[in-house]
Structures are given as structure tokens and as C-alpha cells.
Short mmCIF file of C-alpha atoms and ligand atoms in Angstrom, two decimals:
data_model
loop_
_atom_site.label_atom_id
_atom_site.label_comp_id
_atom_site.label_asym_id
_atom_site.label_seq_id
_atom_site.Cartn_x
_atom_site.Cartn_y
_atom_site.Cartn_z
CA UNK A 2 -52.31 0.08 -21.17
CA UNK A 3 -49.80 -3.37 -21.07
CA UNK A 4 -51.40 -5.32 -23.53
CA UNK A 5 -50.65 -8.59 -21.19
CA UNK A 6 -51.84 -8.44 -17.78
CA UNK A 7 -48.63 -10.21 -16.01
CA UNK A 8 -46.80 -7.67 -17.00
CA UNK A 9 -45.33 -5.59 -14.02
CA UNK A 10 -46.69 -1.85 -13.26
CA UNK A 11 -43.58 -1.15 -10.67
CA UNK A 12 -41.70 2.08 -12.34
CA UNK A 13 -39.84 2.42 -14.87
CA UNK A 14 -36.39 4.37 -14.79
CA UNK A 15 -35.12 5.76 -18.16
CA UNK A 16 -31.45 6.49 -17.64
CA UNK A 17 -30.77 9.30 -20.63
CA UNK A 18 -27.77 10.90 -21.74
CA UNK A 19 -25.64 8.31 -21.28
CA UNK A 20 -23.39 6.06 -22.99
CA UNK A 21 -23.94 2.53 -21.82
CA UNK A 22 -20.90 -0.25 -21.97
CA UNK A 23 -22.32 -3.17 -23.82
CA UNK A 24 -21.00 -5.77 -25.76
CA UNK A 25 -17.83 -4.67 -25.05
CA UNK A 26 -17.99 -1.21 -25.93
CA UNK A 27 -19.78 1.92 -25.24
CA UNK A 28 -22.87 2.89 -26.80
CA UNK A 29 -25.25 5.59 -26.99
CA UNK A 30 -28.49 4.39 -25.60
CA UNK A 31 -30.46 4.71 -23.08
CA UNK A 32 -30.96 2.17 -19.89
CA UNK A 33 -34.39 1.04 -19.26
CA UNK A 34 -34.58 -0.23 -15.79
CA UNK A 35 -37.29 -1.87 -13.52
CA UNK A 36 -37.64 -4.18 -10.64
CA UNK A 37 -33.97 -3.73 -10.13
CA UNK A 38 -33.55 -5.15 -13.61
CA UNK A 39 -32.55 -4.02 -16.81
CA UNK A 40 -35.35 -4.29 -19.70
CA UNK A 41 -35.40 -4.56 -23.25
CA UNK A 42 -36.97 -1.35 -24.41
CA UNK A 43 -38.17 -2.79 -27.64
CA UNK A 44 -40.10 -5.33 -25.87
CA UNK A 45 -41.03 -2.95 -23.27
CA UNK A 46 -42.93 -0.76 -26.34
CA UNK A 47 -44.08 -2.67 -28.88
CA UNK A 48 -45.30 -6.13 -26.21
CA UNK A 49 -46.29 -3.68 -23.48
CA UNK A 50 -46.43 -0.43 -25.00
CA UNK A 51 -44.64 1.08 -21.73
CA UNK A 52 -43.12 4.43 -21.01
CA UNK A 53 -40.86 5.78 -18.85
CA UNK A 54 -42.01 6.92 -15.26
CA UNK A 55 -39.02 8.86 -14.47
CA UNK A 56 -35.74 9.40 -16.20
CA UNK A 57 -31.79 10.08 -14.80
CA UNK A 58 -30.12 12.12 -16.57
CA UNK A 59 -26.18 10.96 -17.07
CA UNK A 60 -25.34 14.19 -18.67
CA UNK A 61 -23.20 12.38 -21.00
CA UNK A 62 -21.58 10.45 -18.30
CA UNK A 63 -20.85 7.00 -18.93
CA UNK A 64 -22.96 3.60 -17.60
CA UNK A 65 -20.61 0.83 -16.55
CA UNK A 66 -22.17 -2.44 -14.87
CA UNK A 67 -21.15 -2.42 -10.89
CA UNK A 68 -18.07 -3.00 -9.98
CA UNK A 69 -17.22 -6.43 -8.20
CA UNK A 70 -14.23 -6.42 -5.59
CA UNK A 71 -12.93 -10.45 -5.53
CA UNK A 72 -10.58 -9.49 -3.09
CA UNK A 73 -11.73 -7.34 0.02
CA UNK A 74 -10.32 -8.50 2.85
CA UNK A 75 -13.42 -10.20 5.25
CA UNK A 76 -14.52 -11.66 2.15
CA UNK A 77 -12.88 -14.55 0.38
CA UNK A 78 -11.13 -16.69 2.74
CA UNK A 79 -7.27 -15.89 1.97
CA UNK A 80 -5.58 -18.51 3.51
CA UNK A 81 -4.38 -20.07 6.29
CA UNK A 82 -3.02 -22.79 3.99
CA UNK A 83 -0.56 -21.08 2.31
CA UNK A 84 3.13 -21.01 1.77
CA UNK A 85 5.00 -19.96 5.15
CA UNK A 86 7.80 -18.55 2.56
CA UNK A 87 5.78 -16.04 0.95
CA UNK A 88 2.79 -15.89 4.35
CA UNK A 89 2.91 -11.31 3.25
CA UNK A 90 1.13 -10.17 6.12
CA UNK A 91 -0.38 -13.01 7.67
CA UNK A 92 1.35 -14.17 10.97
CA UNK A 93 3.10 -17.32 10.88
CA UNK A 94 1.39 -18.67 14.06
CA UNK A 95 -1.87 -19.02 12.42
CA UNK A 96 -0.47 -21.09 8.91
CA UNK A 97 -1.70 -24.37 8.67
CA UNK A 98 -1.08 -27.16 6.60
CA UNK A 99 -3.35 -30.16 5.23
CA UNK A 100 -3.35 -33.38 7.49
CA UNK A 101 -4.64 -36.22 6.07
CA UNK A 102 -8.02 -34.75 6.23
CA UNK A 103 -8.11 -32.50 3.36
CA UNK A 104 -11.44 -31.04 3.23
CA UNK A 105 -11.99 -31.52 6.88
CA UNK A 106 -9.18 -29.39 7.60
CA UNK A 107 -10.39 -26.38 6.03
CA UNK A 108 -13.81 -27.15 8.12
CA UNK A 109 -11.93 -27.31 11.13
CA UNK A 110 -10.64 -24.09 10.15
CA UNK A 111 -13.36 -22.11 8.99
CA UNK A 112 -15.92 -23.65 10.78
CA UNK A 113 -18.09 -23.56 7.88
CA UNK A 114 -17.97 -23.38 4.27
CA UNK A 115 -21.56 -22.28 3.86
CA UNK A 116 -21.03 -18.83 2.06
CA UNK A 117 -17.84 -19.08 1.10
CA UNK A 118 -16.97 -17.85 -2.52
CA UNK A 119 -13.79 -18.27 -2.93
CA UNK A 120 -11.01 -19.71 -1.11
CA UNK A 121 -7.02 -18.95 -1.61
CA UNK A 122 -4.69 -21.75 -1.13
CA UNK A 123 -0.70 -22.81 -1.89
CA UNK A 124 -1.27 -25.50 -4.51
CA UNK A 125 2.06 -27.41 -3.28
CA UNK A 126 1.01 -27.79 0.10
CA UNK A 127 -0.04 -31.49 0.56
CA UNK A 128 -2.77 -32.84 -0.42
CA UNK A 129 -3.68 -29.99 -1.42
CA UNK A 130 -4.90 -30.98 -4.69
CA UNK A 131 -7.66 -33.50 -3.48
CA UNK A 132 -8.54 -30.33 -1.64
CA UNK A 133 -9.17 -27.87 -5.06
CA UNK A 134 -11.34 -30.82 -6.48
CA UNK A 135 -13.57 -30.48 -3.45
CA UNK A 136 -13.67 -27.24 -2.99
CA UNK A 137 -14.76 -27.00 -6.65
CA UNK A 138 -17.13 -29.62 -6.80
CA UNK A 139 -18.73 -27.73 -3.87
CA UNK A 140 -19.21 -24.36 -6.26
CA UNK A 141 -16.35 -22.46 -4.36
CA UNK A 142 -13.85 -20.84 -6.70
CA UNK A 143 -10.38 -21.80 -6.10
CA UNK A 144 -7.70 -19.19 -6.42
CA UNK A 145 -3.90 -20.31 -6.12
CA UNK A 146 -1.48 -17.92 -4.39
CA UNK A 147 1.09 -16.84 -1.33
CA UNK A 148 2.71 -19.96 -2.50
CA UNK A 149 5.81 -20.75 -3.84
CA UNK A 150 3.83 -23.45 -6.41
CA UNK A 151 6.35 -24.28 -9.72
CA UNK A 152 4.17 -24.20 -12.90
CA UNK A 153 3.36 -27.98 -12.84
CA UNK A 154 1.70 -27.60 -9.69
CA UNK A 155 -0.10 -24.72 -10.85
CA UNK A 156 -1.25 -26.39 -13.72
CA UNK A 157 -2.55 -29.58 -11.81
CA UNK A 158 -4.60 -27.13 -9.69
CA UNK A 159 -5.87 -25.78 -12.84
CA UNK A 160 -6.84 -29.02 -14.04
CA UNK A 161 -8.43 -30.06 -11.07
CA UNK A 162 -10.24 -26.87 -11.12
CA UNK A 163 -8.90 -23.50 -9.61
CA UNK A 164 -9.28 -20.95 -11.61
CA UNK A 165 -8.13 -17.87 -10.27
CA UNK A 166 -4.53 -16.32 -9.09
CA UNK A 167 -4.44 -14.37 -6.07
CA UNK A 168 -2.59 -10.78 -6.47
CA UNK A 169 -0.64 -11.77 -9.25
CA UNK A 170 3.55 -11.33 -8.99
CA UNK A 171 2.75 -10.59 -5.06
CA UNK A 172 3.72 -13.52 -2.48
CA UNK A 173 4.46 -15.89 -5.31
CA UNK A 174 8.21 -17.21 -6.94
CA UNK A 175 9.25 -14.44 -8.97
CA UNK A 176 9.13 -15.09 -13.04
CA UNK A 177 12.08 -17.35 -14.32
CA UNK A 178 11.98 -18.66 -17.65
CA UNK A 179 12.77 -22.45 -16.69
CA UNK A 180 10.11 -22.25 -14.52
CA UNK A 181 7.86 -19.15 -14.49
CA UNK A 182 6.06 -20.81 -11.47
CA UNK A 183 2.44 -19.38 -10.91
CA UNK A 184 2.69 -16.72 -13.43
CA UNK A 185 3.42 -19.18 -16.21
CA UNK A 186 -0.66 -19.82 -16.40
CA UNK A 187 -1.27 -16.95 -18.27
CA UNK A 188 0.07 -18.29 -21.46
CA UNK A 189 0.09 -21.90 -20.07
CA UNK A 190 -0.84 -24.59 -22.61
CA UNK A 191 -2.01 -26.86 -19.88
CA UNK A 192 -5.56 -25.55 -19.39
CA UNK A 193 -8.25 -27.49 -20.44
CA UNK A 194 -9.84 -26.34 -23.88
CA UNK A 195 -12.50 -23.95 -22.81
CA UNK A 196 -11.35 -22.78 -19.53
CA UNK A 197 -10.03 -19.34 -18.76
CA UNK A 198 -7.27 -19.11 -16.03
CA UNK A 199 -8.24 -15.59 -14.11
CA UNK A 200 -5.97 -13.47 -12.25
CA UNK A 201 -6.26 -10.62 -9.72
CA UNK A 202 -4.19 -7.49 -9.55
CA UNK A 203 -3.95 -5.00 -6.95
CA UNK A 204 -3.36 -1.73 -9.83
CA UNK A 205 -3.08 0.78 -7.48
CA UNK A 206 0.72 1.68 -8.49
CA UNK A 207 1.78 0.08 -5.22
CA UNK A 208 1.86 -3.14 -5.31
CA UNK A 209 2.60 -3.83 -8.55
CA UNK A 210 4.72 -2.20 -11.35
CA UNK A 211 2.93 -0.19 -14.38
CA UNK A 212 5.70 -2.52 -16.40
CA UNK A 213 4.26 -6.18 -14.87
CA UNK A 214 0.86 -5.33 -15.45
CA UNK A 215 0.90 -4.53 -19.05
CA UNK A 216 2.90 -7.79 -19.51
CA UNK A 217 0.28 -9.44 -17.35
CA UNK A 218 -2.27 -7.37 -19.38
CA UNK A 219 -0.72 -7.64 -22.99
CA UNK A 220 -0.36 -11.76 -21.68
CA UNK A 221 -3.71 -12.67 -21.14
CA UNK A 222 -6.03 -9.56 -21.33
CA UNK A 223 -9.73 -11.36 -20.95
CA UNK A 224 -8.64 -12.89 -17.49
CA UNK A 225 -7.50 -9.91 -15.70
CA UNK A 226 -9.52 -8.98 -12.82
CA UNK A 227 -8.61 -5.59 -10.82
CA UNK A 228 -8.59 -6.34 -7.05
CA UNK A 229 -8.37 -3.65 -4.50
CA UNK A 230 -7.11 -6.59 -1.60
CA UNK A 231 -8.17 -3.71 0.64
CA UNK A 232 -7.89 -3.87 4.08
CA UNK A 233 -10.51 -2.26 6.52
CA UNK A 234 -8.09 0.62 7.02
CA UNK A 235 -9.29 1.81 3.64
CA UNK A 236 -10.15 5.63 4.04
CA UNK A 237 -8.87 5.57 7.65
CA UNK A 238 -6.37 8.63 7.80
CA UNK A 239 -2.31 8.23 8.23
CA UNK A 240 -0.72 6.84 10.92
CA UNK A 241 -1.08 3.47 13.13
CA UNK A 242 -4.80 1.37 13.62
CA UNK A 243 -5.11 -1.89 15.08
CA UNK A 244 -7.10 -4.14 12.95
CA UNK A 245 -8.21 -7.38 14.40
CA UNK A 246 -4.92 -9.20 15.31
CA UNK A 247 -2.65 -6.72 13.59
CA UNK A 248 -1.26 -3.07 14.13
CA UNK A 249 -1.11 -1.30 10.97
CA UNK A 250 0.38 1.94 9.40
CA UNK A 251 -0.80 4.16 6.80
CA UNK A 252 1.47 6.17 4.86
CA UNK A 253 0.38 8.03 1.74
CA UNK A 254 -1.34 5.40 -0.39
CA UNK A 255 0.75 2.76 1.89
CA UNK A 256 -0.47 0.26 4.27
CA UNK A 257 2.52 -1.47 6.34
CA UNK A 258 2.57 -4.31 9.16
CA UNK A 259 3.47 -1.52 11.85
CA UNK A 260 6.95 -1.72 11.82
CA UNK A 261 7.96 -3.30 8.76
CA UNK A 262 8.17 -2.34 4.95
CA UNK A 263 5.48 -5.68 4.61
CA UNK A 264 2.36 -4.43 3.01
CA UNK A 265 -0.88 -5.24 4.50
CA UNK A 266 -3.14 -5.80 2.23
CA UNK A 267 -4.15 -2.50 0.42
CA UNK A 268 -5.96 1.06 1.25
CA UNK A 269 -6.99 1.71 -2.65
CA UNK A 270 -10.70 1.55 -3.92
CA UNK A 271 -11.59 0.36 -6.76
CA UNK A 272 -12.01 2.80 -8.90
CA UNK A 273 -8.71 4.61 -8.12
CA UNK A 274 -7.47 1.10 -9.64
CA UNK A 275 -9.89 1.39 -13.06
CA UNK A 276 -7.80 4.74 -13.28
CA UNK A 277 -4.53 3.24 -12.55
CA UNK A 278 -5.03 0.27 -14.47
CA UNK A 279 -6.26 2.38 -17.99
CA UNK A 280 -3.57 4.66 -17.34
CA UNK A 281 -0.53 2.01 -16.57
CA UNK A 282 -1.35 -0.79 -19.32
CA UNK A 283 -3.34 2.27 -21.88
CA UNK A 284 -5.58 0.02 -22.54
CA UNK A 285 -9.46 1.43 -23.92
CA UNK A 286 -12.02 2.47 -21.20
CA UNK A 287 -13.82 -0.62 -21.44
CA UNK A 288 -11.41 -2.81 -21.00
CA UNK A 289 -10.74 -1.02 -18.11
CA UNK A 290 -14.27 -1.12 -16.78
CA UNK A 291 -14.54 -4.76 -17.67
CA UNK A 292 -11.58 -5.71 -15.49
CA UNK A 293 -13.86 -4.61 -12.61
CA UNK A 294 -16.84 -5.87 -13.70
CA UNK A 295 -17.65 -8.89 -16.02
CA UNK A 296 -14.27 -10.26 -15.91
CA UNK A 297 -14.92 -10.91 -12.22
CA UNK A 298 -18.30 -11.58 -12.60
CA UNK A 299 -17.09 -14.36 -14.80
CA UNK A 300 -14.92 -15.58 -12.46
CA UNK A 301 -16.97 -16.06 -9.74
CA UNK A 302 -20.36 -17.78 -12.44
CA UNK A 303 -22.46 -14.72 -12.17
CA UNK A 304 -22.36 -13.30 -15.35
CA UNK A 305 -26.00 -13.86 -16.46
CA UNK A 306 -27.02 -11.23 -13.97
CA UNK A 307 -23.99 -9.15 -13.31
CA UNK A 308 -21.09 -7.39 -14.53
CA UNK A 309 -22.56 -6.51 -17.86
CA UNK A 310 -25.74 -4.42 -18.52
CA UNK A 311 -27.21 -7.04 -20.51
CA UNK A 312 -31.18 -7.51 -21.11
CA UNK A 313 -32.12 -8.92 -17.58
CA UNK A 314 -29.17 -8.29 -15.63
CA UNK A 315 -29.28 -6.51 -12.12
CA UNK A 316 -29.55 -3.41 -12.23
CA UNK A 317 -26.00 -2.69 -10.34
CA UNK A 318 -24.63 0.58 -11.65
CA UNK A 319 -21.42 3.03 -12.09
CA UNK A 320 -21.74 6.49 -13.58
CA UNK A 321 -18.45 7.88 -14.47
CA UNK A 322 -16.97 11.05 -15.98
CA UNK A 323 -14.51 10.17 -18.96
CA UNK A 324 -11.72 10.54 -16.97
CA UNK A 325 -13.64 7.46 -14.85
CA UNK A 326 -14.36 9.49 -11.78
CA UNK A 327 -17.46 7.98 -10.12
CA UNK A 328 -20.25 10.70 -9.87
CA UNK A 329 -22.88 7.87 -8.64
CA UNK A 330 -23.84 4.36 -7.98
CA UNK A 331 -26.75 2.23 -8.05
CA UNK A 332 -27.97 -1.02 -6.67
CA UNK A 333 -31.32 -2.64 -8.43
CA UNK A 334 -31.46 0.82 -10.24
CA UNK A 335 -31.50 2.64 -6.98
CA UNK A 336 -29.09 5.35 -6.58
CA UNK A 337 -27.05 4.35 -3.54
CA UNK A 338 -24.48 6.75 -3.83
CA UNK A 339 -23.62 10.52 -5.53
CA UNK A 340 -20.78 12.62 -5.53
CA UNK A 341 -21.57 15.81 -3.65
CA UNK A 342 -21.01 19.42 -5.67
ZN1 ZN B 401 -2.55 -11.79 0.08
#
């Protein structure tokens, strides 16, 4: 009997056999979950004297907090203020470039900002600093990229409040050591005390080199943030798809503006990217994991209730294989998803 009568009777889910990534590392425990939320099991015996009303067993699988794609394309708004020198994939026609109007601009443009998470811009475009300090004060995360921004300019966006690169190395000036340009933030000494500078990567051995994103990774490890940028081609088989505006082509693990050797965006999920990523940079599992969960979840001021399986966090979940094959997924504890035999 609960020993305090607020005390929820909705099940309880034990997830067993499992090792559970917490505080930065994986541990053998179980996962108490309920309401969609993960529970303290010491609290849940000795305050409430609970139990378990059914149990998953992980089979010795691994537990990693859900996954969180910043970059799918539909999502954050990538553009159209960007750099028409490095525009990638989106058509020239539809770049645009502050007026005057600053905020009102982008409202023109998107007709609404209501939610909005994150918005990509080119940091040298005009006025486009006024712009970051809105778009911050308004709780939108600013990322800076397909821009050709030198590393002052980067650095004034960071001060004024973006806080997040866009596909790092991809659409931006290429490193040079008088001026490293965008890149240069990840061992910038120009962000305020306290702040950490994020950056997306697309790790699916396409866009990037294995040899960039261990220097990105060995750089500035706790900001990196896998991204898939995937497009909606994403499991669509080989050969051409029109997608909105644009005719695409798969080939392989490729997706090209029909046409062209310009990539469009990416066909790679995310966890073929945790696999990538551990593999390219040989970095530990958790760090791996993390870069698709709490780093992100950090990013975007979520992190009290997800991408960690902290005491009272959602109940979003990954269970992997130790080669970090995804046998299942849950959302609020609920399994959403499992790999067939
Ligand atoms: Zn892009």
C-alpha cells in the first residue's frame, strides 16, 4: 500500500537487464519508469513501498536516452538568409537578405515564428546581428552557417547569442589559420565565460571526412551534436524523387540535386551516424550516444527532461546492441518501435 495517498497507482515498468547511460557512463541498473517518467527507485520503495507491475527485459542490451535530430529537414528553419556563395542545395531564387527590418523580415518570410526552434542564418549578412539578439531573446536557438562569416563575425554572433553551427566544415570558408572563419569557435577565446559554442555534424562518412571530425571531435568534444540533415528521401530507394521544389537522386548512401555532384541534404539516420561517429573519431560508446542525445538536448534548453535518463526525465528511450544497433525505442516508456527477428 503507498504510504501517501497522492502518490500515483498508473504502472510501473521495470526495465531489467540492462545497462543504463547515466552520468556519463553506463551502468548496471535497472530503469524504473512511470507516467512516461523515469523514477527514483529508492524513493519509489522505501516513501511508497512500490513494485514493479511489469518488467522489459534488455537482455543485456544497453539504455541510451532518445535520440534528438537538430537537423531534419522540415524542422529548423535553414535559411533563406544565408550566404548566396555557399547557398548547397538551396536555389538561389529563394535567398534573401535583411532590409532594414531585421526581425520583420524573417516574419515576412516565415510567416510566423510561433514554433520555431531554431533558425540558421549567415552571420555577415546585414544586420544580421540585431537579428540573432532577437531571435534569442525570443527563446529560438540561433545556429550560424551556409555563410562565408570570418571568425570575428562568428564571434559577435556568439556574443549576441547563437549558439550553434550548422553542419560544421559544409557550406562554410574552409579552415585557414589567419582566419579559420566559422570553425575557429571551437577553440575560440571569444565566448562568454559559461557558454558552450555547439556544433552539428552530418557523420555519416559522406559529408564529412573521418579526419575533420576527430579534429572537430578531439577540438571541442562536449559541443558536438550528430545531425542526420536528412532529407525526406531518407529510406526512399535509388534513383530520382521530386521533393517539394527540388528533383533529387539517390545513389548508394548519396543524395544529389538531380544533376549535379551538390548534395541535398542527407539520406542517413541517426543511428547509422552514432556508428559512424564512434567508429571515425573512436571515441567511448557514450560519448557517442551523448552526441545524439544530451548534447543536443543541451543545445536546444531541454535537458532537465531529455537527453539523459536522469530521475524525472521523459521517459524517451534507445535500446541498443553493443555494436549500437537499435533493437527498440520508446516514447514516455512506451515501446514505439522493435526490430523484427
Ligand atoms: Zn545546409
Amino acid at each position: 500500500m503507498p504510504s501517501n495517498k497522492s502518490v500515483s497507482d498508473a504502472p510501473i515498468t521495470q526495465f531489467v537487464s540492462c545497462r543504463i547511460l547515466r552520468d556519463h557512463r553506463l551502468q548496471r541498473e535497472d530503469l524504473w519508469v512511470r507516467e512516461g517518467t523515469i523514477l527514483d527507485p529508492e524513493k519509489l520503495f522505501f516513501d511508497e513501498q512500490g513494485y514493479a507491475d511489469q518488467r522489459v527485459d534488455c537482455e543485456g542490451g544497453i539504455v541510451a536516452p532518445g535520440f534528438i535530430d537538430v537537423q531534419i529537414n522540415g524542422f529548423h528553419l535553414e535559411g533563406p538568409f544565408i550566404s548566396e556563395e555557399k547557398k548547397g542545395a538551396h536555389p538561389e531564387r529563394y535567398l534573401r537578405t535583411f532590409q532594414s527590418g531585421g526581425i520583420g523580415d524573417l516574419m515576412e518570410t516565415y510567416g510566423s515564428l510561433d514554433n520555431v526552434a531554431m533558425v540558421t542564418l549567415a552571420p555577415e549578412l546585414p544586420v544580421s546581428q540585431s537579428v540573432v539578439r532577437e531571435l534569442c531573446q525570443r527563446g529560438i536557438t540561433v545556429s550560424l552557417g551556409h555563410s562565408v562569416a570570418n571568425l570575428s563575425q562568428a564571434e559577435e554572433a556568439v556574443q549576441n547569442g547563437a549558439s550553434f553551427i550548422t553542419h560544421l566544415f559544409n557550406a562554410m570558408l574552409p579552415f585557414h589559420h589567419r582566419d579559420p572563419g566559422i570553425v575557429g569557435l571551437l577553440t575560440s577565446d571569444q565566448v562568454p565565460a559559461g557558454r558552450t559554442v555547439y556544433y552539428g555534424m552530418i557523420a555519416d562518412g559522406i559529408h564529412t571526412n573521418p579526419a575533420a571530425l576527430r579534429i572537430a571531435h578531439r577540438a571541442h568534444p562536449s559541443g558536438l551534436v550528430l545531425v542526420t540533415d536528412a532529407i525526406a528521401a531518407m529510406g526512399l530507394p535509388p534513383g530520382r524523387h521530386t521533393l517539394g521544389q527540388q528533383v533529387i537522386e539517390i545513389q548508394g548512401l548519396h543524395a544529389y540535386v538531380a544533376g549535379t555532384k551538390t548534395l541535398s541534404g542527407s539520406i542517413a539516420t541517426m543511428d547509422m551516424c552514432v556508428r559512424h561517429f564512434r567508429q571515425a573519431s573512436g571515441c567511448s560508446i557514450e560519448a557517442a550516444l551523448e552526441a545524439a542525445s544530451l548534447h543536443p538536448a543541451q543545445l536546444l534548453g531541454i535537458s532537465h527532461k531529455k537527453g539523459n535518463l536522469d530521475y524525472g526525465s521523459d521517459a524517451d528511450l534507445v535500446l541498443l546492441d553493443d555494436a549500437l544497433n537499435v533493437k527498440a525505442t520508446y516514447i514516455s516508456g512506451e515501446e514505439v518501435w522493435r526490430k523484427g527477428p
